[in-house]
Each structure stands twice: as structure tokens, then as C-alpha cells.
PDB file of C-alpha atoms in Angstrom:
ATOM      1  CA  LYS A 194     -10.817   5.118  19.893  1.00  0.00           C
ATOM      2  CA  ALA A 195     -10.266   1.914  21.846  1.00  0.00           C
ATOM      3  CA  GLY A 196      -8.126  -0.770  20.248  1.00  0.00           C
ATOM      4  CA  VAL A 197      -8.698  -4.485  19.973  1.00  0.00           C
ATOM      5  CA  THR A 198      -9.191  -5.995  23.421  1.00  0.00           C
ATOM      6  CA  GLN A 199      -8.384  -9.615  24.173  1.00  0.00           C
ATOM      7  CA  THR A 200      -9.127 -11.366  27.435  1.00  0.00           C
ATOM      8  CA  PRO A 201      -7.640 -12.943  29.355  1.00  0.00           C
ATOM      9  CA  ARG A 202      -3.992 -11.954  28.743  1.00  0.00           C
ATOM     10  CA  TYR A 203      -2.584 -15.105  30.305  1.00  0.00           C
ATOM     11  CA  LEU A 204      -4.059 -18.536  30.869  1.00  0.00           C
ATOM     12  CA  ILE A 205      -2.734 -21.824  32.202  1.00  0.00           C
ATOM     13  CA  LYS A 206      -4.748 -24.963  31.504  1.00  0.00           C
ATOM     14  CA  THR A 207      -4.273 -28.687  31.912  1.00  0.00           C
ATOM     15  CA  ARG A 208      -4.254 -31.177  29.056  1.00  0.00           C
ATOM     16  CA  GLY A 209      -7.763 -32.334  28.202  1.00  0.00           C
ATOM     17  CA  GLN A 210      -9.465 -29.173  29.428  1.00  0.00           C
ATOM     18  CA  GLN A 211     -11.167 -26.656  27.196  1.00  0.00           C
ATOM     19  CA  VAL A 212     -10.664 -22.912  26.970  1.00  0.00           C
ATOM     20  CA  THR A 213     -12.568 -19.897  25.635  1.00  0.00           C
ATOM     21  CA  LEU A 214     -10.801 -16.730  24.539  1.00  0.00           C
ATOM     22  CA  SER A 215     -12.532 -13.426  23.924  1.00  0.00           C
ATOM     23  CA  CYS A 216     -11.903 -10.580  21.501  1.00  0.00           C
ATOM     24  CA  SER A 217     -13.598  -7.192  21.238  1.00  0.00           C
ATOM     25  CA  PRO A 218     -12.743  -5.498  17.922  1.00  0.00           C
ATOM     26  CA  ILE A 219     -12.410  -1.811  17.214  1.00  0.00           C
ATOM     27  CA  SER A 220     -15.804  -0.146  17.118  1.00  0.00           C
ATOM     28  CA  GLY A 221     -17.164  -0.288  13.583  1.00  0.00           C
ATOM     29  CA  HIS A 222     -14.940  -3.179  12.509  1.00  0.00           C
ATOM     30  CA  ARG A 223     -17.010  -6.132  11.385  1.00  0.00           C
ATOM     31  CA  SER A 224     -14.236  -8.567  10.460  1.00  0.00           C
ATOM     32  CA  VAL A 225     -12.447 -10.481  13.184  1.00  0.00           C
ATOM     33  CA  SER A 226      -9.661 -12.955  12.497  1.00  0.00           C
ATOM     34  CA  TRP A 227      -7.826 -15.282  14.840  1.00  0.00           C
ATOM     35  CA  TYR A 228      -4.206 -16.394  14.593  1.00  0.00           C
ATOM     36  CA  GLN A 229      -2.017 -18.791  16.520  1.00  0.00           C
ATOM     37  CA  GLN A 230       1.604 -17.752  16.956  1.00  0.00           C
ATOM     38  CA  THR A 231       4.364 -20.123  18.028  1.00  0.00           C
ATOM     39  CA  PRO A 232       8.156 -19.773  17.736  1.00  0.00           C
ATOM     40  CA  GLY A 233       8.382 -22.716  15.358  1.00  0.00           C
ATOM     41  CA  GLN A 234       5.414 -22.083  13.082  1.00  0.00           C
ATOM     42  CA  GLY A 235       5.055 -18.303  13.143  1.00  0.00           C
ATOM     43  CA  LEU A 236       1.613 -16.827  12.616  1.00  0.00           C
ATOM     44  CA  GLN A 237      -0.923 -19.416  11.528  1.00  0.00           C
ATOM     45  CA  PHE A 238      -4.426 -18.411  10.433  1.00  0.00           C
ATOM     46  CA  LEU A 239      -7.269 -20.006  12.393  1.00  0.00           C
ATOM     47  CA  PHE A 240     -10.463 -18.410  11.072  1.00  0.00           C
ATOM     48  CA  GLU A 241     -12.153 -15.183  10.077  1.00  0.00           C
ATOM     49  CA  TYR A 242     -15.626 -14.009  11.002  1.00  0.00           C
ATOM     50  CA  PHE A 243     -17.658 -11.299   9.334  1.00  0.00           C
ATOM     51  CA  SER A 244     -21.153 -10.290  10.409  1.00  0.00           C
ATOM     52  CA  GLU A 245     -21.513 -13.402  12.573  1.00  0.00           C
ATOM     53  CA  THR A 246     -20.537 -15.762   9.722  1.00  0.00           C
ATOM     54  CA  GLN A 247     -17.319 -17.708   9.384  1.00  0.00           C
ATOM     55  CA  ARG A 248     -15.863 -16.465   6.117  1.00  0.00           C
ATOM     56  CA  ASN A 249     -12.551 -18.337   6.049  1.00  0.00           C
ATOM     57  CA  LYS A 250     -10.985 -21.170   7.958  1.00  0.00           C
ATOM     58  CA  GLY A 251      -7.390 -22.252   8.311  1.00  0.00           C
ATOM     59  CA  ASN A 252      -5.991 -25.737   8.507  1.00  0.00           C
ATOM     60  CA  PHE A 253      -6.630 -26.528  12.148  1.00  0.00           C
ATOM     61  CA  PRO A 254      -8.456 -29.518  13.675  1.00  0.00           C
ATOM     62  CA  GLY A 255     -12.102 -29.335  14.674  1.00  0.00           C
ATOM     63  CA  ARG A 256     -11.086 -28.840  18.306  1.00  0.00           C
ATOM     64  CA  PHE A 257     -10.624 -25.201  17.364  1.00  0.00           C
ATOM     65  CA  SER A 258     -13.864 -23.315  16.867  1.00  0.00           C
ATOM     66  CA  GLY A 259     -15.122 -19.796  17.047  1.00  0.00           C
ATOM     67  CA  ARG A 260     -18.112 -17.550  16.776  1.00  0.00           C
ATOM     68  CA  GLN A 261     -19.000 -13.927  16.392  1.00  0.00           C
ATOM     69  CA  PHE A 262     -21.818 -12.069  18.063  1.00  0.00           C
ATOM     70  CA  SER A 263     -24.081  -9.365  16.661  1.00  0.00           C
ATOM     71  CA  ASN A 264     -21.924  -6.673  18.289  1.00  0.00           C
ATOM     72  CA  SER A 265     -18.891  -8.103  16.392  1.00  0.00           C
ATOM     73  CA  ARG A 266     -17.267  -9.445  19.541  1.00  0.00           C
ATOM     74  CA  SER A 267     -15.765 -12.855  18.929  1.00  0.00           C
ATOM     75  CA  GLU A 268     -14.812 -15.878  20.934  1.00  0.00           C
ATOM     76  CA  MET A 269     -12.677 -18.843  20.088  1.00  0.00           C
ATOM     77  CA  ASN A 270     -12.814 -22.166  21.849  1.00  0.00           C
ATOM     78  CA  VAL A 271     -10.289 -24.949  22.023  1.00  0.00           C
ATOM     79  CA  SER A 272     -11.485 -28.276  23.373  1.00  0.00           C
ATOM     80  CA  THR A 273      -9.459 -31.233  24.624  1.00  0.00           C
ATOM     81  CA  LEU A 274      -6.318 -29.156  24.997  1.00  0.00           C
ATOM     82  CA  GLU A 275      -2.968 -30.622  23.990  1.00  0.00           C
ATOM     83  CA  LEU A 276       0.519 -29.510  25.014  1.00  0.00           C
ATOM     84  CA  GLY A 277       1.092 -28.323  21.444  1.00  0.00           C
ATOM     85  CA  ASP A 278      -1.742 -25.818  21.769  1.00  0.00           C
ATOM     86  CA  SER A 279       0.479 -23.658  23.964  1.00  0.00           C
ATOM     87  CA  ALA A 280       0.850 -20.443  21.991  1.00  0.00           C
ATOM     88  CA  LEU A 281       0.050 -16.763  21.734  1.00  0.00           C
ATOM     89  CA  TYR A 282      -3.458 -16.419  20.297  1.00  0.00           C
ATOM     90  CA  LEU A 283      -3.972 -13.171  18.454  1.00  0.00           C
ATOM     91  CA  CYS A 284      -7.180 -11.524  17.383  1.00  0.00           C
ATOM     92  CA  ALA A 285      -7.207  -8.949  14.615  1.00  0.00           C
ATOM     93  CA  SER A 286      -9.971  -6.709  13.373  1.00  0.00           C
ATOM     94  CA  SER A 287     -10.581  -4.787  10.168  1.00  0.00           C
ATOM     95  CA  GLN A 288     -13.484  -2.923   8.641  1.00  0.00           C
ATOM     96  CA  ASP A 289     -14.046  -5.487   5.936  1.00  0.00           C
ATOM     97  CA  ARG A 290     -11.486  -7.399   3.918  1.00  0.00           C
ATOM     98  CA  SER A 291      -7.968  -7.222   5.256  1.00  0.00           C
ATOM     99  CA  ASN A 292      -6.538  -5.668   2.078  1.00  0.00           C
ATOM    100  CA  TYR A 293      -5.450  -2.607   3.987  1.00  0.00           C
ATOM    101  CA  GLY A 294      -4.192  -4.314   7.102  1.00  0.00           C
ATOM    102  CA  TYR A 295      -5.310  -5.458  10.480  1.00  0.00           C
ATOM    103  CA  THR A 296      -5.334  -4.007  13.942  1.00  0.00           C
ATOM    104  CA  PHE A 297      -4.203  -6.664  16.373  1.00  0.00           C
ATOM    105  CA  GLY A 298      -4.916  -7.140  20.036  1.00  0.00           C
ATOM    106  CA  SER A 299      -2.159  -7.880  22.538  1.00  0.00           C
ATOM    107  CA  GLY A 300      -3.014 -11.559  22.480  1.00  0.00           C
ATOM    108  CA  THR A 301      -3.773 -14.291  24.989  1.00  0.00           C
ATOM    109  CA  ARG A 302      -0.802 -16.364  26.107  1.00  0.00           C
ATOM    110  CA  LEU A 303      -2.093 -19.902  26.617  1.00  0.00           C
ATOM    111  CA  THR A 304       0.072 -22.448  28.390  1.00  0.00           C
ATOM    112  CA  VAL A 305      -1.065 -26.057  28.497  1.00  0.00           C
ATOM    113  CA  VAL A 306       0.572 -28.215  31.176  1.00  0.00           C
TER     114      VAL A 306
ATOM    115  CA  THR B 298       5.832 -24.291   2.766  1.00  0.00           C
ATOM    116  CA  GLN B 299       5.116 -20.630   3.500  1.00  0.00           C
ATOM    117  CA  LEU B 300       3.713 -18.500   0.711  1.00  0.00           C
ATOM    118  CA  LEU B 301       5.812 -15.537   1.859  1.00  0.00           C
ATOM    119  CA  GLU B 302       9.460 -16.096   2.741  1.00  0.00           C
ATOM    120  CA  GLN B 303      11.384 -13.467   4.634  1.00  0.00           C
ATOM    121  CA  SER B 304      15.130 -13.047   4.818  1.00  0.00           C
ATOM    122  CA  PRO B 305      17.143 -12.895   6.844  1.00  0.00           C
ATOM    123  CA  GLN B 306      15.424 -14.795   9.636  1.00  0.00           C
ATOM    124  CA  PHE B 307      17.606 -13.163  12.299  1.00  0.00           C
ATOM    125  CA  LEU B 308      19.571  -9.928  12.168  1.00  0.00           C
ATOM    126  CA  SER B 309      21.746  -8.366  14.854  1.00  0.00           C
ATOM    127  CA  ILE B 310      23.336  -5.010  14.080  1.00  0.00           C
ATOM    128  CA  GLN B 311      24.946  -2.065  15.827  1.00  0.00           C
ATOM    129  CA  GLU B 312      23.071   1.169  16.376  1.00  0.00           C
ATOM    130  CA  GLY B 313      23.511   3.511  13.423  1.00  0.00           C
ATOM    131  CA  GLU B 314      23.854   0.801  10.773  1.00  0.00           C
ATOM    132  CA  ASN B 315      21.515   0.363   7.812  1.00  0.00           C
ATOM    133  CA  LEU B 316      19.661  -2.839   7.003  1.00  0.00           C
ATOM    134  CA  THR B 317      17.257  -4.344   4.505  1.00  0.00           C
ATOM    135  CA  VAL B 318      14.694  -7.083   5.097  1.00  0.00           C
ATOM    136  CA  TYR B 319      13.227  -8.981   2.165  1.00  0.00           C
ATOM    137  CA  CYS B 320       9.824 -10.580   1.663  1.00  0.00           C
ATOM    138  CA  ASN B 321       9.564 -12.865  -1.360  1.00  0.00           C
ATOM    139  CA  SER B 322       6.943 -15.024  -3.017  1.00  0.00           C
ATOM    140  CA  SER B 323       6.219 -16.676  -6.329  1.00  0.00           C
ATOM    141  CA  SER B 324       2.602 -15.490  -6.034  1.00  0.00           C
ATOM    142  CA  VAL B 325       1.050 -12.120  -6.852  1.00  0.00           C
ATOM    143  CA  PHE B 326      -0.581 -10.157  -4.058  1.00  0.00           C
ATOM    144  CA  SER B 327      -3.189  -7.408  -4.325  1.00  0.00           C
ATOM    145  CA  SER B 328      -1.633  -5.616  -1.360  1.00  0.00           C
ATOM    146  CA  LEU B 329       1.175  -6.134   1.078  1.00  0.00           C
ATOM    147  CA  GLN B 330       1.636  -4.941   4.628  1.00  0.00           C
ATOM    148  CA  TRP B 331       4.542  -4.718   7.041  1.00  0.00           C
ATOM    149  CA  TYR B 332       4.115  -5.134  10.775  1.00  0.00           C
ATOM    150  CA  ARG B 333       6.426  -4.851  13.782  1.00  0.00           C
ATOM    151  CA  GLN B 334       5.846  -6.983  16.830  1.00  0.00           C
ATOM    152  CA  GLU B 335       7.421  -6.576  20.245  1.00  0.00           C
ATOM    153  CA  PRO B 336       7.646  -9.465  22.728  1.00  0.00           C
ATOM    154  CA  GLY B 337       4.339 -10.277  24.397  1.00  0.00           C
ATOM    155  CA  GLU B 338       2.364  -7.921  22.176  1.00  0.00           C
ATOM    156  CA  GLY B 339       0.429  -8.160  18.942  1.00  0.00           C
ATOM    157  CA  PRO B 340       1.860  -7.003  15.607  1.00  0.00           C
ATOM    158  CA  VAL B 341       1.448  -3.308  14.810  1.00  0.00           C
ATOM    159  CA  LEU B 342       0.773  -2.245  11.234  1.00  0.00           C
ATOM    160  CA  LEU B 343       3.535  -0.057   9.803  1.00  0.00           C
ATOM    161  CA  VAL B 344       2.494   0.361   6.183  1.00  0.00           C
ATOM    162  CA  THR B 345       0.336  -0.982   3.360  1.00  0.00           C
ATOM    163  CA  VAL B 346       1.475  -0.933  -0.272  1.00  0.00           C
ATOM    164  CA  VAL B 347      -0.906  -1.714  -3.106  1.00  0.00           C
ATOM    165  CA  THR B 348       0.685  -0.625  -6.397  1.00  0.00           C
ATOM    166  CA  GLY B 349       3.545  -2.476  -8.102  1.00  0.00           C
ATOM    167  CA  GLY B 350       6.734  -0.415  -7.782  1.00  0.00           C
ATOM    168  CA  GLU B 351       5.273   1.684  -4.970  1.00  0.00           C
ATOM    169  CA  VAL B 352       7.702   3.176  -2.464  1.00  0.00           C
ATOM    170  CA  LYS B 353       6.590   4.517   0.912  1.00  0.00           C
ATOM    171  CA  LYS B 354       8.689   6.209   3.558  1.00  0.00           C
ATOM    172  CA  LEU B 355       7.976   6.337   7.246  1.00  0.00           C
ATOM    173  CA  LYS B 356      10.718   8.409   8.903  1.00  0.00           C
ATOM    174  CA  ARG B 357      13.819   6.159   8.703  1.00  0.00           C
ATOM    175  CA  LEU B 358      11.901   3.221   7.197  1.00  0.00           C
ATOM    176  CA  THR B 359      11.487   2.788   3.431  1.00  0.00           C
ATOM    177  CA  PHE B 360       9.109   0.190   2.038  1.00  0.00           C
ATOM    178  CA  GLN B 361       9.026  -0.963  -1.564  1.00  0.00           C
ATOM    179  CA  PHE B 362       6.549  -3.193  -3.370  1.00  0.00           C
ATOM    180  CA  GLY B 363       8.005  -5.097  -6.314  1.00  0.00           C
ATOM    181  CA  ASP B 364       6.906  -4.197  -9.836  1.00  0.00           C
ATOM    182  CA  ALA B 365       5.263  -7.594 -10.246  1.00  0.00           C
ATOM    183  CA  ARG B 366       3.657  -7.399  -6.782  1.00  0.00           C
ATOM    184  CA  LYS B 367       5.354 -10.639  -5.712  1.00  0.00           C
ATOM    185  CA  ASP B 368       7.933  -9.226  -3.331  1.00  0.00           C
ATOM    186  CA  SER B 369       8.692  -6.350  -1.004  1.00  0.00           C
ATOM    187  CA  SER B 370      11.555  -4.906   0.967  1.00  0.00           C
ATOM    188  CA  LEU B 371      11.927  -2.879   4.138  1.00  0.00           C
ATOM    189  CA  HIS B 372      15.014  -0.690   4.506  1.00  0.00           C
ATOM    190  CA  ILE B 373      15.918   0.934   7.815  1.00  0.00           C
ATOM    191  CA  THR B 374      18.413   3.773   7.862  1.00  0.00           C
ATOM    192  CA  ALA B 375      20.528   4.466  10.963  1.00  0.00           C
ATOM    193  CA  ALA B 376      18.885   1.758  13.069  1.00  0.00           C
ATOM    194  CA  GLN B 377      18.099   2.542  16.688  1.00  0.00           C
ATOM    195  CA  PRO B 378      17.529   0.206  19.670  1.00  0.00           C
ATOM    196  CA  GLY B 379      13.830   1.101  19.502  1.00  0.00           C
ATOM    197  CA  ASP B 380      13.682  -0.614  16.093  1.00  0.00           C
ATOM    198  CA  THR B 381      14.275  -3.968  17.795  1.00  0.00           C
ATOM    199  CA  GLY B 382      11.438  -6.415  17.194  1.00  0.00           C
ATOM    200  CA  LEU B 383       9.956  -9.020  14.898  1.00  0.00           C
ATOM    201  CA  TYR B 384       9.176  -7.675  11.436  1.00  0.00           C
ATOM    202  CA  LEU B 385       6.414  -9.447   9.545  1.00  0.00           C
ATOM    203  CA  CYS B 386       5.257  -8.989   5.990  1.00  0.00           C
ATOM    204  CA  ALA B 387       1.730 -10.031   5.073  1.00  0.00           C
ATOM    205  CA  GLY B 388      -0.045 -10.231   1.765  1.00  0.00           C
ATOM    206  CA  SER B 389      -3.622 -10.264   0.584  1.00  0.00           C
ATOM    207  CA  ARG B 390      -4.469 -12.707  -2.210  1.00  0.00           C
ATOM    208  CA  GLY B 391      -8.043 -13.389  -3.181  1.00  0.00           C
ATOM    209  CA  ASN B 392      -9.987 -13.806   0.021  1.00  0.00           C
ATOM    210  CA  GLN B 393      -6.957 -15.050   1.944  1.00  0.00           C
ATOM    211  CA  PHE B 394      -4.374 -13.211   3.986  1.00  0.00           C
ATOM    212  CA  TYR B 395      -0.880 -14.669   4.432  1.00  0.00           C
ATOM    213  CA  PHE B 396       1.883 -13.800   6.880  1.00  0.00           C
ATOM    214  CA  GLY B 397       5.570 -14.154   6.190  1.00  0.00           C
ATOM    215  CA  THR B 398       8.025 -16.183   8.213  1.00  0.00           C
ATOM    216  CA  GLY B 399       9.289 -13.116  10.102  1.00  0.00           C
ATOM    217  CA  THR B 400      12.628 -11.360  10.640  1.00  0.00           C
ATOM    218  CA  SER B 401      13.833 -10.893  14.194  1.00  0.00           C
ATOM    219  CA  LEU B 402      15.889  -7.687  14.418  1.00  0.00           C
ATOM    220  CA  THR B 403      18.104  -6.752  17.349  1.00  0.00           C
ATOM    221  CA  VAL B 404      19.769  -3.350  17.382  1.00  0.00           C
ATOM    222  CA  ILE B 405      22.646  -3.196  19.847  1.00  0.00           C
ATOM    223  CA  PRO B 406      23.299   0.193  21.502  1.00  0.00           C
TER     224      PRO B 406
END
């Protein structure tokens, strides 16, 4: 079956702009989580969605938001981009709780200039 | 402060050597996973352990969950260049999921 699909793979934006990233989970997976990965901070949890509801949220400013659609596809949005938002953004899906592990997408590499 | 600390942070070894990566915490986890990540890609799940003291083997990789479910180790026998990557442990605790700090492994041919 198809894996987790993230689009786009690469993105270059200017400070102050906004960006929307997309994630299509594995068919049948209802939980989608988003992570930010940087060399200095490692993997940092952004938020988790389950059945269109945000179930958990990490410690990120309100500029970071997300949503999940009825088909479980998810988007995350970052407004007023800052240089420090440059990172690999990873989406991960699981059937329900992540107790048994995630399946990750290949990520979106965002560069803010 | 990270809930899960991995050591070492970096490891560079020759092909054929053995190595162990550690994942430690002062907190108890209901399950623990290990992932391997290659540059420019997302992490790939290697194993999940759920029972204290559990040992799982995946070819040359041996994973152990501590008796108290606070720590884990990953042992690789006869490392190969294809084992090169970032190894991440991750634990489930309550309704939260935490990733470790990561161990970057380089296996030199």
C-alpha cells in the first residue's frame, strides 16, 4: 500500500511569507502528527490530529497551525515565516495512538531566506 | 531538557565492528521504538518493544527494553556501511510521544 506522502518536497520562502504543507497518510490511518527537525533541536513535536480534531499540541508559537480533513489528509500552515523556521517538516501517520510506532513521510525541506 | 537522552551522539566505526547505542530516561514508557533515518528522508521504524526486559532481534540488530521500561539499547553486530544513518529512539508515555536526541552512526568501509 502507498506510504505517507508529503508535498512539496522542497520549498524556498522569504521572511514574512506564509507556507502550507500537505500530508496524505497511509490509507486507514486516522492519526497524523507533524514534527519539525533541525540539526540543533532534533525532532520537535508540533501537533497531532485524529479524526479532524487536534488531539495534542507541542510548544510552538501560534504561527504554526494545522488541520485535518475528513479523508485524514492533513495540512500545516506557518505564517509570518522567520529564518529559524528553516527545517525539515515531517508528517507521520498511525492507525490510532502511536504506541506501536509511526510511519513517516519523506518530509518537506523548508528554507526561509 | 530532552526526556530521552541517547548516547553516544556521534559514532564512527570501521566495517565489521560491533557497537551499542543507548537510550535513557528517568521516566517510564509504555512502549519504545527505534528508528533509522537517512539524509533527506523521514525516519523508518525498525522495532517496537513493549514489555520490560524484552529483547528483539532483527538480523544483525538486537534491541533491548530495560526491566523498568525507562531505557533501551540497540546493539549492531558486524556493522556494514548500509547501517550508516541517524538512529532515533522514541517512547510513548500517556498521550504523548517523545523522540530521543539521536545517534549519528557512520560505518567506514
